[in-house]
XYZ file of C-alpha atoms in Angstrom:
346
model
C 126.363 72.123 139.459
C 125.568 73.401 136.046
C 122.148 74.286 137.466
C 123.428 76.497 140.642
C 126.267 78.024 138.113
C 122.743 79.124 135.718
C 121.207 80.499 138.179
C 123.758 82.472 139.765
C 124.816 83.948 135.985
C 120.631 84.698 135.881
C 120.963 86.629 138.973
C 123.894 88.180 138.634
C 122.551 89.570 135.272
C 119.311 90.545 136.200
C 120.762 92.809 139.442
C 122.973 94.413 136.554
C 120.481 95.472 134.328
C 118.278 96.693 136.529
C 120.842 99.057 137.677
C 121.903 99.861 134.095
C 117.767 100.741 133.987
C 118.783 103.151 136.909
C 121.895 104.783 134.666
C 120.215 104.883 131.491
C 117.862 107.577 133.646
C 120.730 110.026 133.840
C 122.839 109.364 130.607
C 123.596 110.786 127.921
C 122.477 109.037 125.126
C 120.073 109.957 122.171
C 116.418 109.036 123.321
C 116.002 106.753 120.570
C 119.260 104.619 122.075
C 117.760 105.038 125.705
C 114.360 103.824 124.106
C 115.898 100.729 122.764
C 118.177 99.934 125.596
C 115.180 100.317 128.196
C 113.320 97.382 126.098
C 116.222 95.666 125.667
C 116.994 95.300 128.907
C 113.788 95.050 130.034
C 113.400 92.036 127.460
C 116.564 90.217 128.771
C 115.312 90.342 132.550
C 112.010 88.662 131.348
C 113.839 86.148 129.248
C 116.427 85.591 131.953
C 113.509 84.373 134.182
C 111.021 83.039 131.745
C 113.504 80.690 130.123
C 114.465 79.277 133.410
C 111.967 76.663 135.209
C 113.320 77.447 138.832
C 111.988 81.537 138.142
C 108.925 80.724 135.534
C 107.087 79.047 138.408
C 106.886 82.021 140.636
C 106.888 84.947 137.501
C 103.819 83.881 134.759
C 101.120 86.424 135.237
C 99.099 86.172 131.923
C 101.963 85.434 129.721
C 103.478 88.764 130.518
C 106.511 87.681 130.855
C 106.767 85.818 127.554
C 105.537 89.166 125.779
C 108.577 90.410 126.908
C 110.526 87.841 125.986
C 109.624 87.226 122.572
C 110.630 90.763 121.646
C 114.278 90.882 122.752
C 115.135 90.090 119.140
C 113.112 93.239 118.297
C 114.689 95.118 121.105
C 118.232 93.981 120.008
C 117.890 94.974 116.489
C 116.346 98.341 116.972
C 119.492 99.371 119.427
C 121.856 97.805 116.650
C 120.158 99.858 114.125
C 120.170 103.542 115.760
C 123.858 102.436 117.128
C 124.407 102.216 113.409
C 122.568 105.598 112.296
C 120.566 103.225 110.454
C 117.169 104.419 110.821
C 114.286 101.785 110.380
C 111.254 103.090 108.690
C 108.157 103.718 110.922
C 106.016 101.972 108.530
C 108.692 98.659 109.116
C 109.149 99.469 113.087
C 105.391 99.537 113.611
C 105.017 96.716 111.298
C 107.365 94.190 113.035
C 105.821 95.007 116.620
C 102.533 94.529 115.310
C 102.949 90.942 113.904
C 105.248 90.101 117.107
C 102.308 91.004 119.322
C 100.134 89.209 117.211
C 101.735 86.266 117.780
C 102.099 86.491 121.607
C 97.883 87.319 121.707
C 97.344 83.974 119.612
C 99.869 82.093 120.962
C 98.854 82.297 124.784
C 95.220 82.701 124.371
C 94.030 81.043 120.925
C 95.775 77.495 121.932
C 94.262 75.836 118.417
C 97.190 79.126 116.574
C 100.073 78.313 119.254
C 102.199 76.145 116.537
C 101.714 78.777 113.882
C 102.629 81.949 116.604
C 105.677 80.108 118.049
C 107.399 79.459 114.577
C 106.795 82.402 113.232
C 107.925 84.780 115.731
C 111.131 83.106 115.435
C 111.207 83.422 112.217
C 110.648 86.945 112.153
C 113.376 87.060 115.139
C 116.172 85.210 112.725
C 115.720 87.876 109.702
C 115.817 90.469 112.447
C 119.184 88.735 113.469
C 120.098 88.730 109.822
C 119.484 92.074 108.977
C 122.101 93.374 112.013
C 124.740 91.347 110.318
C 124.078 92.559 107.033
C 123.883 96.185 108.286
C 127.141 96.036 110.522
C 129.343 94.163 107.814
C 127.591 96.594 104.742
C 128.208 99.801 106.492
C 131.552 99.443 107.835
C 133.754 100.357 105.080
C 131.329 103.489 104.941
C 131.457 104.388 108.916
C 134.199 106.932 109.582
C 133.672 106.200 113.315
C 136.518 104.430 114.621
C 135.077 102.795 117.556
C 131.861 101.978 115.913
C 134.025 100.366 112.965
C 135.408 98.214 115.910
C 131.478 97.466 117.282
C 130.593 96.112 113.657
C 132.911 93.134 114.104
C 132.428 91.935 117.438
C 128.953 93.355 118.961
C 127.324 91.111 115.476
C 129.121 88.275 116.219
C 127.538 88.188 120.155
C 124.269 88.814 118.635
C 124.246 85.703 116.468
C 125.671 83.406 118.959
C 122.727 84.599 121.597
C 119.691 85.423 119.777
C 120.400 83.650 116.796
C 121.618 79.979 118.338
C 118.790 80.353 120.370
C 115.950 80.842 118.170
C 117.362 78.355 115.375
C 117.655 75.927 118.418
C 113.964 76.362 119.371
C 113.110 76.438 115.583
C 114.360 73.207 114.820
C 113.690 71.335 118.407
C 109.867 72.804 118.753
C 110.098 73.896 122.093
C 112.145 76.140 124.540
C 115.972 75.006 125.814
C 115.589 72.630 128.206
C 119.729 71.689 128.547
C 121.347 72.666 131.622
C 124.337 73.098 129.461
C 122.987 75.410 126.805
C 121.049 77.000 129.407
C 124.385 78.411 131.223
C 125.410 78.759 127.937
C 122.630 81.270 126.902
C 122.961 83.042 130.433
C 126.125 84.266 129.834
C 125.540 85.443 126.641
C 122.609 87.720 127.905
C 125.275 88.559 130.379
C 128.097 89.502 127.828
C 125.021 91.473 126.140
C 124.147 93.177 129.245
C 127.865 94.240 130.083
C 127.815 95.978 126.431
C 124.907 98.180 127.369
C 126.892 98.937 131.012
C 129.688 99.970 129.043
C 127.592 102.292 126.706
C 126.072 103.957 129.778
C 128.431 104.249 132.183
C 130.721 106.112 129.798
C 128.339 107.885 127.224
C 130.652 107.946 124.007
C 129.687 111.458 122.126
C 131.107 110.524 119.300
C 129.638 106.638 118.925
C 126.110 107.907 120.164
C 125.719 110.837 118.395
C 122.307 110.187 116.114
C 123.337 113.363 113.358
C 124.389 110.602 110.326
C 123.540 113.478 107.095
C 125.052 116.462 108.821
C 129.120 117.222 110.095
C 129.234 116.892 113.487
C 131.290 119.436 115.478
C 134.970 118.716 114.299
C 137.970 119.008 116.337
C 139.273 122.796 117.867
C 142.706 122.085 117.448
C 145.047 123.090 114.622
C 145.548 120.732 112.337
C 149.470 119.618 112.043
C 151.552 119.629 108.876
C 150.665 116.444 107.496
C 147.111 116.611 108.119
C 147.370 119.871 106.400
C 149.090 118.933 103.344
C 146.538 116.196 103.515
C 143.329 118.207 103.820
C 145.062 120.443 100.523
C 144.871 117.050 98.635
C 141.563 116.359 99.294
C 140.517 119.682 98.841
C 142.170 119.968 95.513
C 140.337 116.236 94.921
C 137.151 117.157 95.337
C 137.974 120.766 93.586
C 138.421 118.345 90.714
C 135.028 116.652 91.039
C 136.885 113.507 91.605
C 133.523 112.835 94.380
C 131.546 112.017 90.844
C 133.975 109.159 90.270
C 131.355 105.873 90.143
C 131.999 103.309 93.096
C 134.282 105.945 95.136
C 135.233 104.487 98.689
C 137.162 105.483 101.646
C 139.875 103.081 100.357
C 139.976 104.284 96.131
C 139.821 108.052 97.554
C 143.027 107.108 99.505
C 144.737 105.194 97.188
C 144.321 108.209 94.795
C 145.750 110.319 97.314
C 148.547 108.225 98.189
C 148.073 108.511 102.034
C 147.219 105.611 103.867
C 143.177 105.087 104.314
C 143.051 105.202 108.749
C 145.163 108.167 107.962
C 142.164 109.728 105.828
C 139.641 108.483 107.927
C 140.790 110.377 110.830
C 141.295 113.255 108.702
C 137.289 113.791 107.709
C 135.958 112.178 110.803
C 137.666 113.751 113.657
C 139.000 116.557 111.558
C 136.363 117.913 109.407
C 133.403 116.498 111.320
C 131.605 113.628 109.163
C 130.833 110.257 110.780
C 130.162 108.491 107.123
C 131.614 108.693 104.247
C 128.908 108.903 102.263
C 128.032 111.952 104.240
C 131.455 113.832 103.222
C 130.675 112.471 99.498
C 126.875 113.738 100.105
C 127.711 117.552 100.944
C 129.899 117.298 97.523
C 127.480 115.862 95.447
C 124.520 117.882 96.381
C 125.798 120.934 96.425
C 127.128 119.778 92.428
C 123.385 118.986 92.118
C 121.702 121.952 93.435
C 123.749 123.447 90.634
C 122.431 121.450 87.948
C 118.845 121.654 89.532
C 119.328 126.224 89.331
C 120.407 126.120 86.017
C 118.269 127.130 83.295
C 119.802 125.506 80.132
C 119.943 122.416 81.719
C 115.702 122.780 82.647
C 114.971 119.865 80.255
C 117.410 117.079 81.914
C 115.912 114.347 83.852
C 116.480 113.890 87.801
C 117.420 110.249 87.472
C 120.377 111.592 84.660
C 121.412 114.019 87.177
C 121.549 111.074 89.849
C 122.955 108.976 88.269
C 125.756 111.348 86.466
C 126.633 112.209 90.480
C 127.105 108.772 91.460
C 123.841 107.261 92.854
C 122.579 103.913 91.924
C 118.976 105.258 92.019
C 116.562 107.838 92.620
C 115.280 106.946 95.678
C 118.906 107.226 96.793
C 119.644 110.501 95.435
C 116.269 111.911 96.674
C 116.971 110.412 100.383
C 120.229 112.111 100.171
C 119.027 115.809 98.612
C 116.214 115.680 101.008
C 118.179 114.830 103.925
C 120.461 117.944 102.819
C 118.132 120.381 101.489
C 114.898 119.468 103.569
C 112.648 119.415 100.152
C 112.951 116.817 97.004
C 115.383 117.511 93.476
C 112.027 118.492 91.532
C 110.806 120.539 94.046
C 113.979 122.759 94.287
C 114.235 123.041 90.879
C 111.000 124.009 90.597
C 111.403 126.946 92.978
C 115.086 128.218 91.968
C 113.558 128.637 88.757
C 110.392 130.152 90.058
C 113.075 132.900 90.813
C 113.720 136.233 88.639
C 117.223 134.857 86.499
C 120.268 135.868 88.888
C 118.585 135.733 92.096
C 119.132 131.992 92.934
């Protein structure tokens, strides 16, 4: 019984992403989304087969399928990340692939390295796991994105129960699941996983998949009512104040100080003025303090990091992420060209 009910779950999932595969061809999405969906859902039709010993018999040319497989984690986290706007570095992307395939080559054709591949792939898999729940739960008091804020609960939480259970399972039992149980189990939750990328492409979502996370995205046309205009006038006057150098701002202090309520704020710079994070809205306030600073000629002599950190940013690295991502060249570097410039012309 449990066995027929696996299969039919397997099937059932495997005829839905392949015509999700067929969508993503004509959405909408970024290509960096479509990118990670296509090997994400190529990843779950290989594990939905490979993990199941009715399909593995007839589907195991030269470990192919396992290749495929083992990176679903991978696949998972990369779609979780650009969902999120959080970029992974190339140097990390290219990186994680690289050790991944490693560990496939050894595993299925160095047989003496198998133990060694097999544990540490999953290994790699659980702080892959890991690092989508620490990005979701980190950046959602920061993401102005309603629906997205909603994603960040839930789409974590699915993650964890599928790829994580799994690979801890495997982890501490040595080998693939073998219960008919877990099995179902495990299909379903590839299923639930699948349905979440059907939802994303049958309805492309402008504002969830948008991939501008620096830069105000087009805002609403409309006129803005009374009390979103005596609002905006409070902010305004706020940040007039330089209240966006106040250390530790959030979404929640900035409303607090403003007396409104904080979905009531959100709304207000999100769909309103056109910023998806607040640390983007806080970003096109402090920069523009800092270029300031930077074109100033008495204050030549004052160190970046005292400028950073007199703005608000923990560190430098921060502060230069955030001016380049603005300004398209580093603090020194501007400086060093405003001041290049005949005094009055900058």
């Amino acid at each position: 019984m449990l066995e027929t009910a696996d299969t039919v779950v397997r099937l059932v999932s495997i005829g839905a992403s392949l015509l999700l595969l067929l969508l993503l061809l004509a959405g909408q999405a970024s290509r960096g989304i479509k990118v990670a969906l296509v090997g994400l859902l190529l990843g779950a039709m290989a594990y939905l087969i490979n993990s199941s010993d009715a399909f593995r018999e007839m589907w195991s040319p030269f470990g192919m399928l396992d290749l495929f497989s083992i990176f679903v984690p991978f696949w998972i986290w990369l779609f979780a990340r650009r969902l999120f706007e959080k970029e992974p570095l190339p140097a990390m992307l290219w990186s994680i692939a690289a050790v991944m395939l490693a560990c496939w080559y050894f595993g299925n054709f160095q047989q003496w390295s198998q133990p060694v591949g097999f544990y540490l792939v999953h290994i790699i898999g659980l702080l892959l796991v890991f690092d989508i729940l620490r990005t979701a739960i980190i950046g959602r008091e920061d993401d102005l994105v309603e629906k997205r804020r909603l994603i960040r609960l839930w789409f974590p939480i699915l993650v964890a129960l599928q790829s994580g259970g799994v690979l801890l399972f495997e982890i501490i039992s040595g080998d693939a699941i073998r219960h008919d149980a877990i099995q179902l189990v495990n299909a379903v939750l590839i299923f639930a996983l699948t349905l979440f990328s059907g939802l994303a492409l049958l309805r492309t979502d402008p504002e969830l998949f948008n991939t501008a996370d620096s830069r105000p995205v087009q805002a609403s046309a409309n006129p803005l009512s009374a009390s979103e205009q005596v609002l905006k006038e409070k902010l305004d006057e706020a940040m007039g104040a330089q209240h966006y150098l106040t250390a530790g701002l959030t979404i929640a202090s900035l409303a607090e100080h403003l007396s409104t309520p904080e979905h009531r704020l959100r709304a207000l710079i999100n769909q309103r003025m056109g910023h998806r994070n607040f640390s983007a809205f806080l970003n096109q306030h402090r920069i523009a303090h800092a270029r300031k600073i930077l074109s100033d000629r008495d204050s030549v002599d004052l160190p970046v990091l005292t400028i950073a950190m007199d703005l608000g940013y923990n560190s430098l690295p921060t502060f230069n992420r955030a001016f380049r991502a603005e300004t398209g060249t580093t603090p020194s570097d501007y400086r060093r060209e405003a001041l290049a410039k005949p005094d009055g012309q900058n």
